[in-house]
Amino acid sequence: MALPRLRSPLARAVVPVLGGLAFFAVLGLATFGIAAFITDGGGERSETLFPTTYEVGRVEPLSETIAEDGPLLMRGLNTSSAKRNIVLDHTGDDPRQGWIVYWAYPADRTDACPVRQQPGTSTFTDCDGRRLGVTDLAPPPGVFLRVADLRLVIDLRNATG
């Protein structure tokens, strides 16, 4: 038995479009269903998309680099947005201690005013052209540094801002 042929120009134009819309609606629902099944219906954070910890590297070479060239300005921290820009500083002679982290904007501004580092120094320039020291940058509430197996790890689980 042959399929009925669409005779009017309107039917020949509308039916394929409706078929395509129905296909994409079913595809979207299937994707949503698979995602809900994988997460067990919960909205948990994904470590792949939004990492909560970031391993910077071994503490000895990092502390030597900071001593020679000034604090490290780190952009993005492997997140889906580049809003988590930080400045990593080290004080003292023991590479296992003395690590300090700051947001990469002035303490008296928001993240809408990022800083640029003067190469090889501990001096930063903000969006208004002010020259700032590393201690003039914003402290990040909820961001913790820890040394594990002589590797520096930034913990962003409780980060705000």
mmCIF file of C-alpha atoms in Angstrom:
data_model
loop_
_atom_site.group_PDB
_atom_site.id
_atom_site.type_symbol
_atom_site.label_atom_id
_atom_site.label_comp_id
_atom_site.label_asym_id
_atom_site.label_seq_id
_atom_site.Cartn_x
_atom_site.Cartn_y
_atom_site.Cartn_z
ATOM 1 C CA MET A 1 0.000 0.000 0.000
ATOM 2 C CA ALA A 2 1.502 3.327 -1.033
ATOM 3 C CA LEU A 3 1.808 6.279 1.333
ATOM 4 C CA PRO A 4 -0.574 9.133 0.672
ATOM 5 C CA ARG A 5 1.008 11.961 -1.303
ATOM 6 C CA LEU A 6 0.832 15.502 -0.092
ATOM 7 C CA ARG A 7 -0.898 17.452 -2.824
ATOM 8 C CA SER A 8 -1.124 21.044 -1.680
ATOM 9 C CA PRO A 9 1.973 23.269 -1.561
ATOM 10 C CA LEU A 10 1.110 24.239 2.016
ATOM 11 C CA ALA A 11 1.054 20.600 3.157
ATOM 12 C CA ARG A 12 4.335 19.884 1.341
ATOM 13 C CA ALA A 13 5.957 22.826 3.163
ATOM 14 C CA VAL A 14 4.486 22.397 6.648
ATOM 15 C CA VAL A 15 4.604 18.615 7.184
ATOM 16 C CA PRO A 16 8.425 18.259 6.872
ATOM 17 C CA VAL A 17 8.943 21.232 9.199
ATOM 18 C CA LEU A 18 6.598 19.742 11.799
ATOM 19 C CA GLY A 19 8.375 16.407 11.445
ATOM 20 C CA GLY A 20 11.742 18.093 12.072
ATOM 21 C CA LEU A 21 10.418 19.943 15.114
ATOM 22 C CA ALA A 22 8.993 16.712 16.510
ATOM 23 C CA PHE A 23 12.340 14.966 15.977
ATOM 24 C CA PHE A 24 14.278 17.674 17.859
ATOM 25 C CA ALA A 25 11.700 17.720 20.665
ATOM 26 C CA VAL A 26 12.098 13.956 21.147
ATOM 27 C CA LEU A 27 15.903 14.284 20.964
ATOM 28 C CA GLY A 28 15.873 17.052 23.614
ATOM 29 C CA LEU A 29 13.646 15.042 25.940
ATOM 30 C CA ALA A 30 15.862 11.984 25.523
ATOM 31 C CA THR A 31 18.973 14.034 26.329
ATOM 32 C CA PHE A 32 17.300 15.527 29.397
ATOM 33 C CA GLY A 33 16.186 12.071 30.525
ATOM 34 C CA ILE A 34 19.680 10.633 30.174
ATOM 35 C CA ALA A 35 21.188 13.568 32.097
ATOM 36 C CA ALA A 36 18.598 13.197 34.868
ATOM 37 C CA PHE A 37 19.300 9.463 35.060
ATOM 38 C CA ILE A 38 23.073 9.978 35.270
ATOM 39 C CA THR A 39 22.774 12.520 38.097
ATOM 40 C CA ASP A 40 20.011 10.576 39.848
ATOM 41 C CA GLY A 41 17.808 13.638 39.455
ATOM 42 C CA GLY A 42 20.111 15.754 41.619
ATOM 43 C CA GLY A 43 21.838 18.931 40.613
ATOM 44 C CA GLU A 44 25.296 17.988 41.871
ATOM 45 C CA ARG A 45 28.343 19.868 40.621
ATOM 46 C CA SER A 46 30.510 18.096 38.119
ATOM 47 C CA GLU A 47 34.249 17.985 38.855
ATOM 48 C CA THR A 48 34.802 17.870 35.115
ATOM 49 C CA LEU A 49 32.945 21.100 34.371
ATOM 50 C CA PHE A 50 33.445 22.928 37.671
ATOM 51 C CA PRO A 51 36.553 21.667 39.475
ATOM 52 C CA THR A 52 36.621 22.442 43.203
ATOM 53 C CA THR A 53 40.342 21.857 43.623
ATOM 54 C CA TYR A 54 43.221 22.850 41.406
ATOM 55 C CA GLU A 55 46.706 21.373 41.698
ATOM 56 C CA VAL A 56 49.235 24.112 40.986
ATOM 57 C CA GLY A 57 52.420 22.033 41.098
ATOM 58 C CA ARG A 58 55.439 21.198 43.242
ATOM 59 C CA VAL A 59 56.120 23.709 46.020
ATOM 60 C CA GLU A 60 59.913 23.987 45.590
ATOM 61 C CA PRO A 61 59.995 25.266 41.994
ATOM 62 C CA LEU A 62 56.908 27.418 42.597
ATOM 63 C CA SER A 63 58.442 29.161 45.610
ATOM 64 C CA GLU A 64 61.696 29.722 43.677
ATOM 65 C CA THR A 65 59.810 31.208 40.725
ATOM 66 C CA ILE A 66 57.857 33.557 42.997
ATOM 67 C CA ALA A 67 61.046 34.615 44.811
ATOM 68 C CA GLU A 68 62.688 35.503 41.478
ATOM 69 C CA ASP A 69 59.781 36.869 39.409
ATOM 70 C CA GLY A 70 57.109 37.896 41.908
ATOM 71 C CA PRO A 71 53.651 36.428 42.557
ATOM 72 C CA LEU A 72 51.938 34.222 39.981
ATOM 73 C CA LEU A 73 48.846 35.608 38.253
ATOM 74 C CA MET A 74 46.696 32.609 37.385
ATOM 75 C CA ARG A 75 43.717 33.048 35.076
ATOM 76 C CA GLY A 76 40.582 30.928 34.972
ATOM 77 C CA LEU A 77 41.646 27.943 37.119
ATOM 78 C CA ASN A 78 40.180 25.401 34.687
ATOM 79 C CA THR A 79 36.635 26.579 35.232
ATOM 80 C CA SER A 80 33.901 27.081 32.718
ATOM 81 C CA SER A 81 34.080 30.816 33.286
ATOM 82 C CA ALA A 82 37.238 32.848 33.593
ATOM 83 C CA LYS A 83 36.035 34.663 36.694
ATOM 84 C CA ARG A 84 38.308 32.808 39.108
ATOM 85 C CA ASN A 85 41.516 34.697 38.434
ATOM 86 C CA ILE A 86 43.874 34.552 41.401
ATOM 87 C CA VAL A 87 47.296 35.737 42.464
ATOM 88 C CA LEU A 88 49.480 33.220 44.275
ATOM 89 C CA ASP A 89 52.228 34.535 46.576
ATOM 90 C CA HIS A 90 54.798 32.912 48.855
ATOM 91 C CA THR A 91 56.643 34.368 51.829
ATOM 92 C CA GLY A 92 59.441 32.857 53.887
ATOM 93 C CA ASP A 93 62.147 30.292 53.226
ATOM 94 C CA ASP A 94 60.144 27.083 53.757
ATOM 95 C CA PRO A 95 58.364 26.077 50.528
ATOM 96 C CA ARG A 96 55.859 24.016 52.538
ATOM 97 C CA GLN A 97 54.568 27.087 54.406
ATOM 98 C CA GLY A 98 53.855 30.749 53.744
ATOM 99 C CA TRP A 99 51.497 30.424 50.775
ATOM 100 C CA ILE A 100 48.944 33.217 50.298
ATOM 101 C CA VAL A 101 46.229 33.595 47.668
ATOM 102 C CA TYR A 102 44.360 36.715 46.514
ATOM 103 C CA TRP A 103 41.659 37.432 43.951
ATOM 104 C CA ALA A 104 43.138 39.223 40.930
ATOM 105 C CA TYR A 105 41.362 42.510 41.643
ATOM 106 C CA PRO A 106 41.866 45.272 44.237
ATOM 107 C CA ALA A 107 40.392 44.839 47.708
ATOM 108 C CA ASP A 108 38.372 48.043 47.255
ATOM 109 C CA ARG A 109 36.902 47.012 43.866
ATOM 110 C CA THR A 110 34.973 44.093 42.357
ATOM 111 C CA ASP A 111 36.059 41.477 39.836
ATOM 112 C CA ALA A 112 34.990 43.959 37.140
ATOM 113 C CA CYS A 113 38.361 45.669 37.776
ATOM 114 C CA PRO A 114 41.001 43.001 37.032
ATOM 115 C CA VAL A 115 44.679 43.660 37.633
ATOM 116 C CA ARG A 116 47.632 43.250 35.285
ATOM 117 C CA GLN A 117 51.010 42.290 36.675
ATOM 118 C CA GLN A 118 54.137 44.248 35.837
ATOM 119 C CA PRO A 119 56.410 41.456 34.492
ATOM 120 C CA GLY A 120 59.006 40.200 36.952
ATOM 121 C CA THR A 121 57.694 42.271 39.881
ATOM 122 C CA SER A 122 55.208 42.202 42.747
ATOM 123 C CA THR A 123 53.472 45.282 41.327
ATOM 124 C CA PHE A 124 50.041 45.211 39.717
ATOM 125 C CA THR A 125 48.038 47.793 37.768
ATOM 126 C CA ASP A 126 44.250 47.901 38.132
ATOM 127 C CA CYS A 127 41.548 49.091 35.725
ATOM 128 C CA ASP A 128 42.000 52.708 36.882
ATOM 129 C CA GLY A 129 45.763 52.629 36.292
ATOM 130 C CA ARG A 130 46.628 52.533 40.011
ATOM 131 C CA ARG A 131 49.820 50.706 40.992
ATOM 132 C CA LEU A 132 49.159 48.113 43.690
ATOM 133 C CA GLY A 133 51.211 45.730 45.783
ATOM 134 C CA VAL A 134 50.159 42.129 46.199
ATOM 135 C CA THR A 135 48.736 42.848 49.677
ATOM 136 C CA ASP A 136 46.385 45.460 48.150
ATOM 137 C CA LEU A 137 44.508 42.700 46.331
ATOM 138 C CA ALA A 138 41.240 41.191 47.582
ATOM 139 C CA PRO A 139 41.484 38.212 49.940
ATOM 140 C CA PRO A 140 39.320 35.334 48.691
ATOM 141 C CA PRO A 141 36.892 34.112 51.368
ATOM 142 C CA GLY A 142 36.576 30.345 51.358
ATOM 143 C CA VAL A 143 39.653 29.656 49.199
ATOM 144 C CA PHE A 144 42.236 27.530 50.962
ATOM 145 C CA LEU A 145 45.743 26.464 50.053
ATOM 146 C CA ARG A 146 47.171 23.158 51.188
ATOM 147 C CA VAL A 147 50.385 21.292 50.585
ATOM 148 C CA ALA A 148 49.915 17.579 49.929
ATOM 149 C CA ASP A 149 52.923 15.417 49.013
ATOM 150 C CA LEU A 150 54.955 18.600 48.388
ATOM 151 C CA ARG A 151 52.372 19.749 45.834
ATOM 152 C CA LEU A 152 50.363 22.946 46.227
ATOM 153 C CA VAL A 153 46.588 22.548 45.896
ATOM 154 C CA ILE A 154 44.040 25.370 45.765
ATOM 155 C CA ASP A 155 40.717 24.343 47.327
ATOM 156 C CA LEU A 156 37.778 26.320 45.886
ATOM 157 C CA ARG A 157 34.930 24.331 47.478
ATOM 158 C CA ASN A 158 33.797 27.175 49.732
ATOM 159 C CA ALA A 159 34.851 30.049 47.466
ATOM 160 C CA THR A 160 32.634 33.097 47.302
ATOM 161 C CA GLY A 161 33.016 36.037 44.995
#
